Short mmCIF file of C-alpha atoms in Angstrom, two decimals:
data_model
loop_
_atom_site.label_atom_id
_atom_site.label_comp_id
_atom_site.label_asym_id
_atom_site.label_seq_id
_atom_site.Cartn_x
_atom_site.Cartn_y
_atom_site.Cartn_z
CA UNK D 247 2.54 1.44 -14.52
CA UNK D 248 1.38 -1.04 -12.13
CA UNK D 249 -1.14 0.99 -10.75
CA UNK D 250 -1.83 4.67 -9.55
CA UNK D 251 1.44 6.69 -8.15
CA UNK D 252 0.94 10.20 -6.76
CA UNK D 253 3.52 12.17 -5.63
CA UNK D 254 4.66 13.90 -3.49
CA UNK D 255 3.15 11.30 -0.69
CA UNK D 256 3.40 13.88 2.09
CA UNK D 257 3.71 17.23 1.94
CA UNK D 258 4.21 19.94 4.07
CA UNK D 259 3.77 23.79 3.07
CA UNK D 260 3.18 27.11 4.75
CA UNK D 261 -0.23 29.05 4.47
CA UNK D 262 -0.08 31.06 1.30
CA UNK D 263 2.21 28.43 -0.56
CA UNK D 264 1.51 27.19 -4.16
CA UNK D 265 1.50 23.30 -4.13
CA UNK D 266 1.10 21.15 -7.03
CA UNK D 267 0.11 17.08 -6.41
CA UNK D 268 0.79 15.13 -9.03
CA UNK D 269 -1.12 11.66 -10.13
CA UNK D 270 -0.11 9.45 -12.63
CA UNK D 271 -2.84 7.09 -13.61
CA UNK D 272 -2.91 3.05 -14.97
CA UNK D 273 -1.69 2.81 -18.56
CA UNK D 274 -5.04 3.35 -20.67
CA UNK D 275 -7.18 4.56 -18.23
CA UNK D 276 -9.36 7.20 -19.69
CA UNK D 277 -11.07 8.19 -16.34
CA UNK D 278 -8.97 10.22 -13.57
CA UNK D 279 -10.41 11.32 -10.39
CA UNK D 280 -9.49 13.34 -7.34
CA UNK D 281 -10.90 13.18 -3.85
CA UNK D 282 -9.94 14.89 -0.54
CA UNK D 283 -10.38 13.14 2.08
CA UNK D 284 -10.14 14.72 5.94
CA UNK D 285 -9.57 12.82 9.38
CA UNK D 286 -12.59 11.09 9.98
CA UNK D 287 -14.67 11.32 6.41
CA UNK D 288 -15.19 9.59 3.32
CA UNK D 289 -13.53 10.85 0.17
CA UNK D 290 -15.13 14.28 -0.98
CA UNK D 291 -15.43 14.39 -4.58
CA UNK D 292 -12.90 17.55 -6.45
CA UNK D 293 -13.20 16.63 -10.39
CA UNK D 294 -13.73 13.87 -12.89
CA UNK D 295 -11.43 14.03 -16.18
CA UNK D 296 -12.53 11.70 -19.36
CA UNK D 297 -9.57 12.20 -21.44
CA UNK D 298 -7.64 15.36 -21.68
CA UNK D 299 -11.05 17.35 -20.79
CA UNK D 300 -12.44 17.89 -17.04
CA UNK D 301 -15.93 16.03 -17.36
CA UNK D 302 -17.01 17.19 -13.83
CA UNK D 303 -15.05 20.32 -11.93
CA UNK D 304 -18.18 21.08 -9.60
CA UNK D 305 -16.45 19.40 -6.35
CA UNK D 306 -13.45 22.09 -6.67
CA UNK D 307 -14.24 24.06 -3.45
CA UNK D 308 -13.30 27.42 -5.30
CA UNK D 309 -10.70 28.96 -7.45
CA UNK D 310 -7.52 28.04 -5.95
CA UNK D 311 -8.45 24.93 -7.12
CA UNK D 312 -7.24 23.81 -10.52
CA UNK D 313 -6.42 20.41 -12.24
CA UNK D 314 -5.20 19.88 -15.77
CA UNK D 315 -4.69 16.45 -17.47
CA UNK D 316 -3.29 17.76 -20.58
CA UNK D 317 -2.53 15.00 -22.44
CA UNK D 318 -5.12 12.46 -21.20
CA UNK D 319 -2.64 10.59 -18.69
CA UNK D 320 -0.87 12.49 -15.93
CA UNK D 321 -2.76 14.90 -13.90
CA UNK D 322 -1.79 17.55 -11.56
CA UNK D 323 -4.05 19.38 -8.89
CA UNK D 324 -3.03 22.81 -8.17
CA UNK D 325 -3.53 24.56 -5.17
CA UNK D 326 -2.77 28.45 -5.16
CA UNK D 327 -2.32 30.61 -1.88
CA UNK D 328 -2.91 27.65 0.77
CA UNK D 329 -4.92 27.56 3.98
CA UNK D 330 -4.83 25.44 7.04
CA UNK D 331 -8.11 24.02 6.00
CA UNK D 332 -6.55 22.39 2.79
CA UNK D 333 -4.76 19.91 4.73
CA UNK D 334 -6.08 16.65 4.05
CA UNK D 335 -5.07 13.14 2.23
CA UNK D 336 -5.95 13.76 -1.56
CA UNK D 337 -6.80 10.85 -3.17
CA UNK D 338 -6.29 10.05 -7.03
CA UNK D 339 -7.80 7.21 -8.68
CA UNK D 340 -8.45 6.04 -12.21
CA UNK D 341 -10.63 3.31 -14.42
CA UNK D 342 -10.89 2.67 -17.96
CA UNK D 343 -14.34 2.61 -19.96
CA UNK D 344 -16.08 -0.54 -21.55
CA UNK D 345 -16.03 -4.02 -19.67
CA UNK D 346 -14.94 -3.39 -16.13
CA UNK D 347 -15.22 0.32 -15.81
CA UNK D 348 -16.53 2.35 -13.31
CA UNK D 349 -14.14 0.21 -10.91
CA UNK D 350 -11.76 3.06 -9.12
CA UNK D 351 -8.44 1.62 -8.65
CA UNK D 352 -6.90 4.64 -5.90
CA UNK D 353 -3.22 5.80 -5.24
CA UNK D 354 -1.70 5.81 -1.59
CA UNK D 355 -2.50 9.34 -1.81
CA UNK D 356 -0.95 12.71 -1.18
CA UNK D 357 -1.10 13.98 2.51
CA UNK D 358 -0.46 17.93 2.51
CA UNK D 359 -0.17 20.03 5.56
CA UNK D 360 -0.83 23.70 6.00
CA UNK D 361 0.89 25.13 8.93
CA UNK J 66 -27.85 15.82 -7.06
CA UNK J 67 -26.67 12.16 -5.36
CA UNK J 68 -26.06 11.34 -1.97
CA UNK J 69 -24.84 9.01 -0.16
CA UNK J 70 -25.37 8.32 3.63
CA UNK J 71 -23.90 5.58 6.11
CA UNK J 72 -25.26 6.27 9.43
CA UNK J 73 -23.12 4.40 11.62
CA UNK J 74 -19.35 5.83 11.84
CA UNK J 75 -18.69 2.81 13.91
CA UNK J 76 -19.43 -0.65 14.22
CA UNK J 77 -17.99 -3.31 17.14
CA UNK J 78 -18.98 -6.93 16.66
CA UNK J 79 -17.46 -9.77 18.00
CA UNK J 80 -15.79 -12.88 15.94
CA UNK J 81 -18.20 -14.96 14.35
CA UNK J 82 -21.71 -12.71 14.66
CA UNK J 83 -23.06 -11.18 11.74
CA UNK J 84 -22.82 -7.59 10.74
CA UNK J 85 -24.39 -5.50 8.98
CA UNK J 86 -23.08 -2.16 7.55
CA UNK J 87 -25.98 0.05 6.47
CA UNK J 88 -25.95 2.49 3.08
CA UNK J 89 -28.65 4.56 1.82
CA UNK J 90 -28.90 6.78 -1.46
CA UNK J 91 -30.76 9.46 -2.80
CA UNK J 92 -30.65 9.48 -6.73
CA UNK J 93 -33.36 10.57 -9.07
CA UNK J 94 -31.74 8.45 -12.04
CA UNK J 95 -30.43 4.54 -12.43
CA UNK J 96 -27.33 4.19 -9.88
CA UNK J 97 -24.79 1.69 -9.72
CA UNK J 98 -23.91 1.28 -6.14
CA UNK J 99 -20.35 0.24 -4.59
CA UNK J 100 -18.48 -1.16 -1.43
CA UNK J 101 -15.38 0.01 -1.14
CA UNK J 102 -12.93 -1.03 1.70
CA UNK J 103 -9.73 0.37 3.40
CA UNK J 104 -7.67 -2.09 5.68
CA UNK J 105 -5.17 -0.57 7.70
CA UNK J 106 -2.33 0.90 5.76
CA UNK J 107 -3.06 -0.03 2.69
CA UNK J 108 -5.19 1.83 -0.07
CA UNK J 109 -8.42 2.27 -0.48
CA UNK J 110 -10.08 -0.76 -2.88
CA UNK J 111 -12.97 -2.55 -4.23
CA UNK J 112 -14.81 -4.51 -2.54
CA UNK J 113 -18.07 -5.02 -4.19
CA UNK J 114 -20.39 -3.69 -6.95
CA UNK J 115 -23.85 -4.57 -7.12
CA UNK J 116 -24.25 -5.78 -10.67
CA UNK J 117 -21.97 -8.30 -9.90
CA UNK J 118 -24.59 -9.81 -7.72
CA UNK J 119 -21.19 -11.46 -6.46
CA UNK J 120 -19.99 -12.62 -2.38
CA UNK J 121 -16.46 -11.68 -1.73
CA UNK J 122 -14.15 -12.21 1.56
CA UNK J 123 -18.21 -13.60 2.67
CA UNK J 124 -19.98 -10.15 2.28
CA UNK J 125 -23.04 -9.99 0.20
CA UNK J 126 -24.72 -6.82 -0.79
CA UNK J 127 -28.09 -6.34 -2.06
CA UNK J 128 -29.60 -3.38 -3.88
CA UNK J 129 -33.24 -2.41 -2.56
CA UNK J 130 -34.30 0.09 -4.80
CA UNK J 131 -37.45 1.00 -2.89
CA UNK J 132 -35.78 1.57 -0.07
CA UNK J 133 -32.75 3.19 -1.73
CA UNK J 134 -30.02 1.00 0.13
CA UNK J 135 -27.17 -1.05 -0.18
CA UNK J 136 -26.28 -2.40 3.19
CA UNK J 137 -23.50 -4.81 3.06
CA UNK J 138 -23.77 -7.80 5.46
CA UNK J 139 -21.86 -11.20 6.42
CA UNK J 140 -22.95 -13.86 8.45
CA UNK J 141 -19.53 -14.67 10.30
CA UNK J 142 -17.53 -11.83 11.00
CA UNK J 143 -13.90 -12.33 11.27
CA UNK J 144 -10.97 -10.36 12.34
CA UNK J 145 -9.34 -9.49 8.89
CA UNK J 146 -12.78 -7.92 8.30
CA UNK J 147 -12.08 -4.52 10.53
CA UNK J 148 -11.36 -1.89 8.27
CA UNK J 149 -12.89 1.19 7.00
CA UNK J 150 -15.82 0.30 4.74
CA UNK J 151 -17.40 2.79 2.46
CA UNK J 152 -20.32 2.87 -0.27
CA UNK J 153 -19.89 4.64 -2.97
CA UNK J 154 -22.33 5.29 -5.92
CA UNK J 155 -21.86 6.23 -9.73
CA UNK J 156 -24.27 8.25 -11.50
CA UNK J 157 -25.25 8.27 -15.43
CA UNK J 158 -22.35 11.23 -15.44
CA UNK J 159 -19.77 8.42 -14.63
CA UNK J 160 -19.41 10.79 -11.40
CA UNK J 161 -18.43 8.64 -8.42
CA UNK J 162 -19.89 9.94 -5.03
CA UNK J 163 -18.88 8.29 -1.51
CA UNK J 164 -20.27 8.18 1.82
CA UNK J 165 -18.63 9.22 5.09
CA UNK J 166 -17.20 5.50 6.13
CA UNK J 167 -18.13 2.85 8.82
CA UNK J 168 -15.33 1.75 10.71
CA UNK J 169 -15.84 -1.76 11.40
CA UNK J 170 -13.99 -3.37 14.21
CA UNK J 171 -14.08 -7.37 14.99
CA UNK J 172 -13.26 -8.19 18.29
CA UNK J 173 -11.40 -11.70 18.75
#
């Protein structure tokens, strides 16, 4: 596509819920990234995925967190048995390696609220 | 491990000064440092990286290695400018690392 969708762009679930954010990154973009960002802060790193495989998981804050990018292009970040303090804007973005990479082009994001 | 650190969450200048939007670092390897910018509804984007030793909109940012900071600057600030600035760096992992954002207002 164009550039970087993620759906759903707002989403609203009840603590305990299962959500599941999806990103779907530029057309031949090897590198996928997700970010949270809460009110007031920069975007706080979750993973890095080069390719199919997770290249950097050490931002997931603990084990209800789970991406998967199974076939090198679409990602989805899983959240199991939400809490209040999960709500935030989580941020996708993506680049491609050689000339011009390392430049993140983001989605619009996916807002999720815990009530 | 990286870090990244703007010190100023906000910044007020009036048309036509300069500004000045500070970044520092702490990396024990080569980074590549970033400005990335976020103007009001719209997503977040490049603005500048510094091996592009490039100006755009009028900003300018200069990496001082032995000082370990990328501050961003322009010499006439305009209105379009406000938005939500952040520096971001990129480590020899490829792993992107942000700071926590300077919201830069230009009053008219």
């Amino acid at each position: 596509g164009a550039g970087v969708s993620q759906t759903p762009s707002n989403k609203v679930t009840e603590k305990g819920k299962y959500v599941e954010l999806r990103c779907d990154p530029i057309s031949g973009h090897t590198a996928l990234y997700w970010y949270r960002q809460s009110l007031g802060q920069g975007p706080e790193f979750l993973i890095y995925f080069q390719g199919t495989g997770a290249a950097d998981d050490s931002g997931l804050p603990n084990d209800r967190f789970f991406a998967v990018r199974p076939e090198g292009s679409v990602s989805t970040l899983k959240i199991q048995r939400t809490e209040r303090g999960d709500s935030a804007v989580y941020l996708c973005a993506s680049s491609r390696t050689g000339i011009g990479a390392n430049v993140l082009t983001f989605g619009a994001g996916s807002r999720l609220t815990v009530l | 491990a990286q870090r990244v650190t703007q010190p100023e969450k906000l910044l007020s200048v009036f048309k036509g000064a300069p500004v000045e939007l500070k970044c520092n670092y702490s990396y024990s390897g080569s980074p590549e440092l970033f400005w990335y910018v976020q103007y009001s509804r719209q997503r977040l984007q490049l603005l500048l990286r510094h091996i592009s030793r490039e100006s755009i909109k009028g900003f300018t940012a200069d990496l001082n290695k032995g000082e370990t900071s990328f501050h961003l600057k322009k010499p006439f600030a305009q209105e379009e400018d406000s938005a939500m600035y952040y520096c971001a760096l990129r480590d020899n992992n490829n792993d992107m690392r942000f700071g926590a954002g300077t919201r830069l207002t230009v009053k008219p």
